Coordinates of C-alpha atoms in Angstrom, one line a residue:
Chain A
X1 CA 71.8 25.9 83.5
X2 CA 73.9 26.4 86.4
X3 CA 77.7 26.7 86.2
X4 CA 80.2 26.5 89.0
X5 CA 84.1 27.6 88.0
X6 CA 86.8 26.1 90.1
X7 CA 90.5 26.8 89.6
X8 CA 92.6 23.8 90.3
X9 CA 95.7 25.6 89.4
X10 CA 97.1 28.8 87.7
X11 CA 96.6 26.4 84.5
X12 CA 94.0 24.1 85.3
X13 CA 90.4 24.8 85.4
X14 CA 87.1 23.0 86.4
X15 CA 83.2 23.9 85.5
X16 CA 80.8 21.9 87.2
X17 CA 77.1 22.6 85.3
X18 CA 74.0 21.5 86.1
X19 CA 71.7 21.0 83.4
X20 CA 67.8 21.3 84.6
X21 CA 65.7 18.3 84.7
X22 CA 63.4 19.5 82.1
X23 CA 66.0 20.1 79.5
X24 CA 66.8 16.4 80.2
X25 CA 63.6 14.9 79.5
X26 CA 63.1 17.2 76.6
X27 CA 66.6 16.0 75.3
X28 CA 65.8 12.0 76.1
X29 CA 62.2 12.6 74.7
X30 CA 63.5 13.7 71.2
X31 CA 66.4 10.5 71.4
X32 CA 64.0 8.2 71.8
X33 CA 61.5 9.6 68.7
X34 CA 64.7 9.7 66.7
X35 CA 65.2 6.3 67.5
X36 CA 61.4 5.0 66.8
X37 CA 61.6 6.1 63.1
X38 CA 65.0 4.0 62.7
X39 CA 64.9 1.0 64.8
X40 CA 64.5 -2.3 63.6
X41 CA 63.0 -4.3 65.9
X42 CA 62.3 -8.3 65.2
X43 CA 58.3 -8.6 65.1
X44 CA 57.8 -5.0 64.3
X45 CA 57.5 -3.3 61.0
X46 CA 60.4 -0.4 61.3
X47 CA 59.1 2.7 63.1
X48 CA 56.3 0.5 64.5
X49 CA 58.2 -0.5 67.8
X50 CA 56.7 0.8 71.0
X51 CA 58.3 3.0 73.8
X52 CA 58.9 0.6 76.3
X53 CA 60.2 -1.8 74.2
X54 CA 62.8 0.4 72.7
X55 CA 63.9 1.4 76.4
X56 CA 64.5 -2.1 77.6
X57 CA 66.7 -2.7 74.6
X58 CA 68.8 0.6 74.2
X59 CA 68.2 2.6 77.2
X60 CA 72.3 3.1 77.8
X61 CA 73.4 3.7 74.5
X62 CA 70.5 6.3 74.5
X63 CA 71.5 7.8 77.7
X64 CA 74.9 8.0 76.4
X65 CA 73.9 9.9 73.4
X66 CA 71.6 11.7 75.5
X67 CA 74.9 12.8 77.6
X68 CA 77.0 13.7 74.6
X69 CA 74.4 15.9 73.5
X70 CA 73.7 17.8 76.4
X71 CA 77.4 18.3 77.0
X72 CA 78.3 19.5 73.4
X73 CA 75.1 22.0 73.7
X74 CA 76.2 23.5 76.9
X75 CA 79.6 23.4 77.3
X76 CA 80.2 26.1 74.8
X77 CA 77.7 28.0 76.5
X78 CA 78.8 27.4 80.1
X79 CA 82.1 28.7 78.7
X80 CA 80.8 31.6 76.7
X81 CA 79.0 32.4 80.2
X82 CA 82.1 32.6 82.4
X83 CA 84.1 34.2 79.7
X84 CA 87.1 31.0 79.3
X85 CA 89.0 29.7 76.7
X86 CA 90.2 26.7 77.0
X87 CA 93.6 25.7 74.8
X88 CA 92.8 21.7 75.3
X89 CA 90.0 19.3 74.5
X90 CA 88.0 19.9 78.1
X91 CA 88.3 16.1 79.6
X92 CA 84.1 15.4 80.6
X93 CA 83.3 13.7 83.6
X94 CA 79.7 12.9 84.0
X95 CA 78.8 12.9 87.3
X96 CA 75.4 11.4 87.2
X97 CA 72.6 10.5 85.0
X98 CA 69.1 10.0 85.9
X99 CA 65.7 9.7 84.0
X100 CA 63.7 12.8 85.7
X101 CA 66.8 14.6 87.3
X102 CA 68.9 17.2 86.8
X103 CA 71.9 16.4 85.1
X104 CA 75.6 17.4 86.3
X105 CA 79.1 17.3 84.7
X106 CA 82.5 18.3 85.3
X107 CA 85.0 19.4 82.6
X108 CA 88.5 19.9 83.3
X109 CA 90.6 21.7 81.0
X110 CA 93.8 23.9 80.4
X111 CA 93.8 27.8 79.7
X112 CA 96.4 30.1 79.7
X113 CA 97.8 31.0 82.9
X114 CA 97.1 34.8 83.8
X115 CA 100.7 36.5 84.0
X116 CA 100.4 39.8 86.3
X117 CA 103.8 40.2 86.5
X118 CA 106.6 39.3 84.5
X119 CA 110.3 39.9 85.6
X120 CA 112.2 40.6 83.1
X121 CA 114.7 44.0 83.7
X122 CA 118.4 43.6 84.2
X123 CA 119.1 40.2 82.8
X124 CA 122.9 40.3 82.1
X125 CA 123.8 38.7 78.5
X126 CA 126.5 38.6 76.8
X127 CA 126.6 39.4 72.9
X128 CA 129.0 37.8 70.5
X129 CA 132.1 40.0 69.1
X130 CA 132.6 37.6 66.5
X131 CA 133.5 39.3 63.3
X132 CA 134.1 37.9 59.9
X133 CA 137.7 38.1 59.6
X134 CA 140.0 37.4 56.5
X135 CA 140.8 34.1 58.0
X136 CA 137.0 33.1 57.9
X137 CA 137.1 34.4 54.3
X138 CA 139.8 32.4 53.0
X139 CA 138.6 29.1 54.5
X140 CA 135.4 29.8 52.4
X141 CA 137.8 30.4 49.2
X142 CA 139.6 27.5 49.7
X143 CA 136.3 25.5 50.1
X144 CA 135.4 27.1 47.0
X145 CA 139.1 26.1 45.1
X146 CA 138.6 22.3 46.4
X147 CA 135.1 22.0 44.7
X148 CA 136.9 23.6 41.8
X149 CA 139.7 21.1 41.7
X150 CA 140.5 20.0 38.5
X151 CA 142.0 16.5 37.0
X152 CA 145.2 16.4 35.0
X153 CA 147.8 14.2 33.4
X154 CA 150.9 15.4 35.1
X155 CA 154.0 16.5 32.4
X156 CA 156.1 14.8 32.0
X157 CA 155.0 11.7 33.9
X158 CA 155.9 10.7 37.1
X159 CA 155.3 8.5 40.0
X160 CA 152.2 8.4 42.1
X161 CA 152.0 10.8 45.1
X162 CA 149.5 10.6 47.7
X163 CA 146.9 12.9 46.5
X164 CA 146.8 12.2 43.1
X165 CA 143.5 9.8 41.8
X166 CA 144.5 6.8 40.3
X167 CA 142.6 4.4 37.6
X168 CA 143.9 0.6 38.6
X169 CA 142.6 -2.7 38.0
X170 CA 143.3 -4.8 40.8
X171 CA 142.6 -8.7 41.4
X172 CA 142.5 -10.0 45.0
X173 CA 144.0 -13.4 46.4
X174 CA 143.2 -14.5 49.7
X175 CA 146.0 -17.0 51.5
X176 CA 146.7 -18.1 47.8
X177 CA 143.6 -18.4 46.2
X178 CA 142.1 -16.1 44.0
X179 CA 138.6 -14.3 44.6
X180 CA 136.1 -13.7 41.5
X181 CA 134.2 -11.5 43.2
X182 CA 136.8 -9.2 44.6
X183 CA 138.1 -8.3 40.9
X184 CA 137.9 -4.3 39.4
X185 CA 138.4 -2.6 36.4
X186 CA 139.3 0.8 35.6
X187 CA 138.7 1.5 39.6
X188 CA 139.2 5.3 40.5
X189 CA 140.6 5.7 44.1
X190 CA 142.4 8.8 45.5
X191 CA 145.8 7.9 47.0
X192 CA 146.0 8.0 50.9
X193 CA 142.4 8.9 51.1
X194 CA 142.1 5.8 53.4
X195 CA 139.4 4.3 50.4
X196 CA 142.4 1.4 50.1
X197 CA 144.0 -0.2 52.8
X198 CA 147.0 1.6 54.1
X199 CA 149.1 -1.0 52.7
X200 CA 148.1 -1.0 48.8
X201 CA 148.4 2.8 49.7
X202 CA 151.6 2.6 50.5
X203 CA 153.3 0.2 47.8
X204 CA 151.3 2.4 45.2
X205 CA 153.6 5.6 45.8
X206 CA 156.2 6.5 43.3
X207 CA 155.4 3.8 41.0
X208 CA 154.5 4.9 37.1
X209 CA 152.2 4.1 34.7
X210 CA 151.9 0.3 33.4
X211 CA 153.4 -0.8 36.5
X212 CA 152.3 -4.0 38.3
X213 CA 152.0 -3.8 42.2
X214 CA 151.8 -6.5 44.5
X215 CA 150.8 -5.9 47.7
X216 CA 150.8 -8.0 51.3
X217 CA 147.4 -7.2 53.5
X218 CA 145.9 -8.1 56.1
X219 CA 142.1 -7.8 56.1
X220 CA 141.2 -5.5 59.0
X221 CA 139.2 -7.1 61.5
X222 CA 135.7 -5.2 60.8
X223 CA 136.0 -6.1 56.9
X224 CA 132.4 -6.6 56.1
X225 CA 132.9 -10.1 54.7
X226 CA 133.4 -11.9 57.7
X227 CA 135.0 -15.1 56.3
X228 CA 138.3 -12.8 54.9
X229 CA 138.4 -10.8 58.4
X230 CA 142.4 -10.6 59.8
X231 CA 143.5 -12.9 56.9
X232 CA 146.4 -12.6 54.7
X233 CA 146.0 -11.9 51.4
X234 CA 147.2 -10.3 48.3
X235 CA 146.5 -7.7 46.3
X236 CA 147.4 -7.5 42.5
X237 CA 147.4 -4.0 41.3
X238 CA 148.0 -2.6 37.6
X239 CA 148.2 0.9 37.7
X240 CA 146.6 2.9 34.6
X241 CA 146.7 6.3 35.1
X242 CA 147.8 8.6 37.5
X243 CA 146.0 12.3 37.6
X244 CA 147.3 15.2 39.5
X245 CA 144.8 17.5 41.2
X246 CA 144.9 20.6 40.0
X247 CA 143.2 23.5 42.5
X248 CA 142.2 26.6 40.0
X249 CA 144.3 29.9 40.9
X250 CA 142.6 32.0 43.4
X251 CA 142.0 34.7 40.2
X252 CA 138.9 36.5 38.3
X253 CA 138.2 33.6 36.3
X254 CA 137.1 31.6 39.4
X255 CA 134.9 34.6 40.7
X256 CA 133.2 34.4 37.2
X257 CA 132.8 30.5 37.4
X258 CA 131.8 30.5 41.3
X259 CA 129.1 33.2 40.9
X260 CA 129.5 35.7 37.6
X261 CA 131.0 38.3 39.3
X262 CA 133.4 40.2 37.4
X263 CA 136.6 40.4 39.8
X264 CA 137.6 37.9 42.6
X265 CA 137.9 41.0 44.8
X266 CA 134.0 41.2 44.6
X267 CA 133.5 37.7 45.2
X268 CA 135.8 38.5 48.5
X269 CA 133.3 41.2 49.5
X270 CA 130.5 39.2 49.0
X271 CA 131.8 36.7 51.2
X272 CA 132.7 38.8 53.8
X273 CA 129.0 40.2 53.7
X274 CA 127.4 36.7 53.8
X275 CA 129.7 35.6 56.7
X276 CA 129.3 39.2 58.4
X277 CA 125.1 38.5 57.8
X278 CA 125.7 34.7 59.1
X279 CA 127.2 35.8 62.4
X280 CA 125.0 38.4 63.0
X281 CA 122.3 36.0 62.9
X282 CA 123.7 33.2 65.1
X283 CA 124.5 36.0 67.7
X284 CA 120.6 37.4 67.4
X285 CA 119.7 33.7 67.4
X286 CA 121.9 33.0 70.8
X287 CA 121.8 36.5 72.2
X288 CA 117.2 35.1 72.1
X289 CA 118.2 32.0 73.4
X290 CA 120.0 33.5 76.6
X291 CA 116.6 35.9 76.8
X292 CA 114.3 32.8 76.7
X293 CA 116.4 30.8 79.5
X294 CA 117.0 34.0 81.6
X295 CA 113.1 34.7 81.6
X296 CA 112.8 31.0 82.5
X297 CA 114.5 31.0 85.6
X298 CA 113.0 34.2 87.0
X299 CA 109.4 33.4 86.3
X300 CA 108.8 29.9 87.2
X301 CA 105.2 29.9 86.2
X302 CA 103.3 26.9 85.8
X303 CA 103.3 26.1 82.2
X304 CA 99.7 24.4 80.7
X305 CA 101.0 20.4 79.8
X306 CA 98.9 20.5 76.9
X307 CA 100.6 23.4 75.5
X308 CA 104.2 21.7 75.8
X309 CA 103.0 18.4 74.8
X310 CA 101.8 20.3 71.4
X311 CA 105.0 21.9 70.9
X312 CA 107.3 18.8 72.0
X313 CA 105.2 16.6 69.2
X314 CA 106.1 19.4 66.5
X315 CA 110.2 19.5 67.8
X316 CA 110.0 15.6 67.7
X317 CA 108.7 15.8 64.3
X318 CA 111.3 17.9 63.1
X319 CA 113.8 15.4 64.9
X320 CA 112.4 12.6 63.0
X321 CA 112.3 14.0 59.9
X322 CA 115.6 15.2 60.0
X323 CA 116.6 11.8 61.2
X324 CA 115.2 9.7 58.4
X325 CA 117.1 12.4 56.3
X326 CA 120.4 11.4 57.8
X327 CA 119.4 8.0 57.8
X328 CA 120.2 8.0 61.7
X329 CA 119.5 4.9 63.9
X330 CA 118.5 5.6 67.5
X331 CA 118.5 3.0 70.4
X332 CA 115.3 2.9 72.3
X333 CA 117.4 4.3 75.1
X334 CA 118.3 7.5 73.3
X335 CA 115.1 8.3 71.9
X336 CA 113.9 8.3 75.4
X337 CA 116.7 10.6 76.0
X338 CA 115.7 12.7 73.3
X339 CA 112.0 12.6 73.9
X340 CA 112.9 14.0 77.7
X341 CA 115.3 16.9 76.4
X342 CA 112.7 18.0 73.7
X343 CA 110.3 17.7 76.5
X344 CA 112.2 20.4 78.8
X345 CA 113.1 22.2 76.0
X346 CA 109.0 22.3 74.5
X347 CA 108.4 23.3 78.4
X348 CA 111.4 26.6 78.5
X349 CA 110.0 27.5 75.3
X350 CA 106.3 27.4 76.2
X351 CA 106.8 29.3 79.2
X352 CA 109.1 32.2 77.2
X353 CA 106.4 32.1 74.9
X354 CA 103.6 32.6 77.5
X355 CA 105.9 35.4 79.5
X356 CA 106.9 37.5 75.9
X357 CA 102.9 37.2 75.4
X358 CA 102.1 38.6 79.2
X359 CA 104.8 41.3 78.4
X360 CA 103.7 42.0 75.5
X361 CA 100.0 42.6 77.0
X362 CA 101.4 44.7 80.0
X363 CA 103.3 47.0 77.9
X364 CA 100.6 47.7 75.3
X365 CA 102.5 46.5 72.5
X366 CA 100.4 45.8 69.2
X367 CA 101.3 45.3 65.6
X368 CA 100.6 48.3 63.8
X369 CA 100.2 48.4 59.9
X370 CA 103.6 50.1 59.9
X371 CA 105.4 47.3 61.0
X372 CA 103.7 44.4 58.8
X373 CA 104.9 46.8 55.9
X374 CA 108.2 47.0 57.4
X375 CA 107.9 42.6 58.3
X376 CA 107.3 42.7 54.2
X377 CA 110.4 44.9 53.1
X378 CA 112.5 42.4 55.6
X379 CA 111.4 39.4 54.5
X380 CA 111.8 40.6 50.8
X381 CA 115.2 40.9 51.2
X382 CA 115.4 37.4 52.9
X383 CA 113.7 35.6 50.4
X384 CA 115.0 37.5 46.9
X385 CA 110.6 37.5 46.1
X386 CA 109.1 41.5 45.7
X387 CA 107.3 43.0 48.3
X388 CA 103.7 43.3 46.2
X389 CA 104.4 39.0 45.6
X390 CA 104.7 38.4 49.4
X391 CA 101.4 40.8 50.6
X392 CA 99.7 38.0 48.5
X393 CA 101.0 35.4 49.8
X394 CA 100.4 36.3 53.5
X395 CA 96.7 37.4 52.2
X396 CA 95.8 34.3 53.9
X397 CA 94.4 35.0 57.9
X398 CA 96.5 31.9 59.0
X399 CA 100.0 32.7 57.1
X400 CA 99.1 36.8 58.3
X401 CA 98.3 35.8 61.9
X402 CA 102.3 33.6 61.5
X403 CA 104.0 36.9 60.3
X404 CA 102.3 39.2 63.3
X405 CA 103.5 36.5 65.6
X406 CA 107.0 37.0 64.7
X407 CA 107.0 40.5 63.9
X408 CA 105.6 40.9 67.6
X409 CA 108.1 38.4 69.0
X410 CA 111.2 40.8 67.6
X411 CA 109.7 43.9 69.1
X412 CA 109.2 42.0 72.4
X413 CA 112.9 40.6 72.3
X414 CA 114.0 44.2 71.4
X415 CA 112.4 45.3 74.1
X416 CA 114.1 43.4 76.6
X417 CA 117.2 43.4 74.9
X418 CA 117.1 47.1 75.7
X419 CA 116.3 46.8 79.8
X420 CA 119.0 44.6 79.9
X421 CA 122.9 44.8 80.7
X422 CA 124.8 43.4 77.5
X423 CA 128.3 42.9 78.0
X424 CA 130.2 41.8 75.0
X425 CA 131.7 38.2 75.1
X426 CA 135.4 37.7 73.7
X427 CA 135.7 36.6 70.6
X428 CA 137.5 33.3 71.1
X429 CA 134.5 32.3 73.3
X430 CA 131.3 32.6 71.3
X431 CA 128.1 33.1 73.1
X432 CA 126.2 30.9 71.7
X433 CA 128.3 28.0 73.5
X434 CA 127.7 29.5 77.2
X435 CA 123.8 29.4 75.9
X436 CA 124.1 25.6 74.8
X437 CA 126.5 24.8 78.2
X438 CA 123.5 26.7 80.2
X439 CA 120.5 25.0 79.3
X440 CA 121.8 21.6 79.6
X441 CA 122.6 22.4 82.9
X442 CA 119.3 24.1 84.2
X443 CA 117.2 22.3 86.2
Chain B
X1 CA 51.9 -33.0 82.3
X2 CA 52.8 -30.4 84.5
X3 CA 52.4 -26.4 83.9
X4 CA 55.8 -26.2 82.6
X5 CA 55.7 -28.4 80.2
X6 CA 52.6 -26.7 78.9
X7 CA 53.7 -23.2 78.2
X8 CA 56.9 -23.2 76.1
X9 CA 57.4 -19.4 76.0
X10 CA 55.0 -16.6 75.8
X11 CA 55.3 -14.4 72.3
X12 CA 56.0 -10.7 73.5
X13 CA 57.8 -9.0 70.7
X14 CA 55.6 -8.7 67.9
X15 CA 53.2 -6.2 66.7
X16 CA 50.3 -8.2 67.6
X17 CA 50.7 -9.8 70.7
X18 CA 51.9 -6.0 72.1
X19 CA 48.2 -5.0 70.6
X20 CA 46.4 -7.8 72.3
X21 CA 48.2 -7.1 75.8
X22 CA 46.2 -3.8 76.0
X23 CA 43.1 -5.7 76.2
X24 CA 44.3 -8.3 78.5
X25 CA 45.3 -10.9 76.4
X26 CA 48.8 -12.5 76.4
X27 CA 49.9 -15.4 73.4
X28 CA 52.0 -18.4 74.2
X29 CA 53.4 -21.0 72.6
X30 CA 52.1 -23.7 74.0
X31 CA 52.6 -27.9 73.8
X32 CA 50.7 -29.2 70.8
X33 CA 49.1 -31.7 72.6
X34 CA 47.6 -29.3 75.6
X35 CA 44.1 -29.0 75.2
X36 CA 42.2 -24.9 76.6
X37 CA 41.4 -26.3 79.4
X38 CA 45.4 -27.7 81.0
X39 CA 46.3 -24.4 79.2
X40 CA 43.9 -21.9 81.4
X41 CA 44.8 -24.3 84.5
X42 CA 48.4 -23.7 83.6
X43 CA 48.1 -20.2 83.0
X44 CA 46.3 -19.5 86.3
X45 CA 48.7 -22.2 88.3
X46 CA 52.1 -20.3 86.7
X47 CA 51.2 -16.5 86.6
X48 CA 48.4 -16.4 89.8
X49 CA 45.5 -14.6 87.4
X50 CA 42.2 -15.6 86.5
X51 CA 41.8 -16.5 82.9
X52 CA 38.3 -16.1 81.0
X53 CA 38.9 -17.7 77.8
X54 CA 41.5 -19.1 76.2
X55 CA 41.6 -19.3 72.3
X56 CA 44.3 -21.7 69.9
X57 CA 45.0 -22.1 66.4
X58 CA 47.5 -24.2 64.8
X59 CA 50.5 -22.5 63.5
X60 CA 51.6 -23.9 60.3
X61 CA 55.3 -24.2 60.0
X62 CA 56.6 -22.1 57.5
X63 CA 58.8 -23.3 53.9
X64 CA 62.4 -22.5 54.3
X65 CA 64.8 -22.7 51.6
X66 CA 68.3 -23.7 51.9
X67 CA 70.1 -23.3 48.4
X68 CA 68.6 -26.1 46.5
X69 CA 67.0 -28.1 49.2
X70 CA 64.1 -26.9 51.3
X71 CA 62.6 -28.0 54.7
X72 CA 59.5 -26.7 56.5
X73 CA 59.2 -25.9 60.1
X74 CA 57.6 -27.7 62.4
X75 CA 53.7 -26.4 63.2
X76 CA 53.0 -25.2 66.7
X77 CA 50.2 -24.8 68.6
X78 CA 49.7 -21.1 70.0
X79 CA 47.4 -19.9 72.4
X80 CA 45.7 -16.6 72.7
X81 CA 44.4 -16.5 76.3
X82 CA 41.8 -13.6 78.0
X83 CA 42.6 -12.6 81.5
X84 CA 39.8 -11.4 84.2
X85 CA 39.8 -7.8 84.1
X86 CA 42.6 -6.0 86.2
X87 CA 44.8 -9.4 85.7
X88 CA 47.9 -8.9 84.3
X89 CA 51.3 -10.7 83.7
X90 CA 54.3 -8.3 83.4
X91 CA 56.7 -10.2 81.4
X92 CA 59.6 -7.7 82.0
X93 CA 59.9 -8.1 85.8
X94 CA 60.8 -4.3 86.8
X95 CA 58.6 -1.9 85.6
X96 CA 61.5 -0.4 83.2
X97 CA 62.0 2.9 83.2
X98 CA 59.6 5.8 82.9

């Protein structure tokens, strides 16, 4: 077996082997006793067909077997023998086949490009100063008071104000005539929430309980029954009941119904740490990003297209999935936009990948035991499970090889992080938004 | 009646006839009414051998069944015939491959 290497590209490779003539005949010998036994032949008993016969009638499905066999023995071995992995399917091109010759392929495949050098000191970032603040905090308390809100009969009674939720039964007339299907009973809306028309809205404001309001409208012009669209009508409303909201006092008793905790100054502070641990993250997450597209532009390295194509399928994926979530509708036109960004995007990430992998090979950085324990304690505290749960989880090779991955990817991004000028972004201007402005932009 | 007309078609994919080949004999159908003698002038006019004997039998046709009903096949004649030594007819053109 002969083998010939020929690199195309930094990414693309080509063996040409040669198998010998012998191994051929040997190979076509056994095919066609294989195919004695089995073939059923008109005129014959089964397995009493001779040789000739069964060559005149499957000669080139044998010959194709015949290839596929040879290639699926030697390849490996041709590959074994010049010490390459590929990372794609190798593409097989026969080059020819004959009876008492030697027989020659070409397989052209992918491997990973070999980095020597990777350029990645003195890449100026810039690093959030974001900082939970009280303002932050209180948002998130008020968020908290509006899911809290509660429902009451105002005392003593008064008129309806916008904001209170009202119980009406309402019938509708359209140009004089009344419409059966446009009736309701016992109909809960929230006044000026926009869920009326602005005019019912409008004419239900200061009045009481048990009064009857009538009510001129137009029907706006996107009204999904298309028959009533822009047409005067009227609209016949008894009001029930009127209920105030009510938001709960900012006080202990909230802290205790949000999240047992004792005091609503500890529900403050936990707050403030969740917000502090949120921004922390999104400027680790963007301060990565900025790494990734910096080590992009100063290493153009070719990037293998099976590689990207695998990791573009799995983004799209995620897309998809998270679109049938939202129950999002995409013109053809914008999931070929799409498809192109995740495509650029597969590509930048790909290559980071590749460069953080050549780095970390350059630099001698491994994994040791001491830092899977450490991965453990981390992800502990992430996920709320106990250390000794997780170490048997990630007893698995696969879900192990997953945790290494990352564990390696922090030190790498440490690493660089540390040969690289940080200068601190103002607050008002967060990082991440310079990342997202940057890699639309690049190339 | 001319060669043609003789020889319907020679039988090559059975068992036997491959059997009798290795001896120099080659089976045809051949026209019921064609006695040995238009068959070995046939033979020799068609292929360009020299034939030594030619033997016949009467094929009778076999019963088929169709559901209920049934039909037989018609009966041929088929002939067996000897070449001269050496003589040969290669039915497949091109000597296939090895």
């Amino acid at each position: 077996m002969q083998v010939t290497v020929q690199r195309i590209s930094s990414v693309v490779m080509e063996l040409e082997v040669a198998v010998p003539a012998d191994t051929v005949k040997a190979e076509l010998e056994k095919a066609y006793t294989e195919l004695a036994k089995k073939a059923q032949i008109k005129g014959f008993r089964q397995g009493k067909a001779p040789r000739n016969i069964l060559q005149r009638m499957f000669a080139p499905q044998v010959q194709r077997d015949v290839v596929n066999q040879l290639v699926n023995d030697t390849l490996p071995k041709a590959l074994e023998e010049k010490a390459v992995t590929p990372i794609n399917q190798p593409q097989v091109e026969p080059l020819k086949f004959e009876v008492n010759a030697a027989f020659q392929y070409k397989a052209r495949f992918e491997v990973q490009p070999d980095v020597e050098k990777v350029d990645f000191e003195g890449f100026e970032l810039s690093r959030s100063t974001k900082v939970a603040d009280e303002k932050a905090v209180e948002e998130q308390l008020a968020g908290l008071q509006q899911r809290l809100v509660e429902l009451k009969v105002p005392d003593p009674a008064r008129g309806a104000v916008t904001g209170d939720v009202l119980t009406i039964d309402f019938t509708v007339e359209v140009e004089g005539k009344l419409r059966k299907d446009a009736e309701g009973k016992g109909v809960q809306v929230e006044l000026g929430s926009s869920s009326l028309l602005p005019e019912v809205d409008a004419a239900l404001v200061g009045k009481k309980v048990g009064e009857q309001v009538t009510a001129d409208i137009t029907f706006p012009g996107q009204h999904p029954q298309k028959e009533i669209r822009n047409k005067l009508g009227q609209l016949n409303v008894t009001l029930l009941e009127i209920k105030e909201k009510v938001l709960p006092a900012l006080d202990d008793a909230l802290a205790k119904k949000v999240a047992n905790f004792e005091t609503l100054v500890e529900l403050r502070a936990d707050i403030h740490t969740k917000l502090e641990k949120a921004i922390k993250e999104q400027g680790e997450i963007a301060l990565a990003e900025q790494i990734v597209s910096r080590l992009n532009e100063r290493n153009p390295i070719e990037v293998p297209q099976s590689l990207v194509a695998q990791q573009a399928n799995m983004m799209l994926q995620e897309i998809g999935q998270q679109a049938t979530r939202a129950r999002a509708q995409f013109t053809e036109d914008q999931v070929k936009n799409i498809q192109e960004n995740v495509r650029k995007d597969a590509e930048r990430k790909v290559r980071a990948g590749l460069l953080m992998a050549a780095i970390a090979k350059l630099n001698g950085f491994k994994v040791t035991d001491e830092d899977i324990e450490k991965g453990f304690v981390e992800l502990a505290e992430e996920t709320g499970k106990n250390v000794a749960k997780l170490k048997v989880e990630y007893r698995d090779p696969n879900r192990r090889n997953i945790l290494i991955g990352m564990i390696l990817e922090d030190k790498i991004l440490d690493f660089i992080e540390s040969k690289s000028i940080i200068t601190d972004a103002p607050a008002d201007a967060p990082a991440d938004e310079a990342v997202a402005a940057e890699s639309t932009t690049e190339k | 009646m001319t060669p043609e007309q003789i020889i319907k078609r020679p039988i090559v994919l059975t068992e036997k006839a491959t059997r009798l080949r290795d001896s120099s004999q080659f089976v045809f159908e051949v026209a019921r009414e064609a006695d040995k003698i238009a068959i070995r002038g046939a033979i020799e006019h068609l292929f360009n051998v020299k034939v030594t004997s030619v033997n016949t039998s009467i094929v009778r046709g076999k019963h088929r069944r169709m559901g209920r009903g049934h039909a037989k096949l018609n009966n041929w004649k088929k002939a067996v015939v000897t070449l001269k030594q050496g003589d040969n007819i290669d039915f497949f053109a091109e000597n296939a491959e090895a």
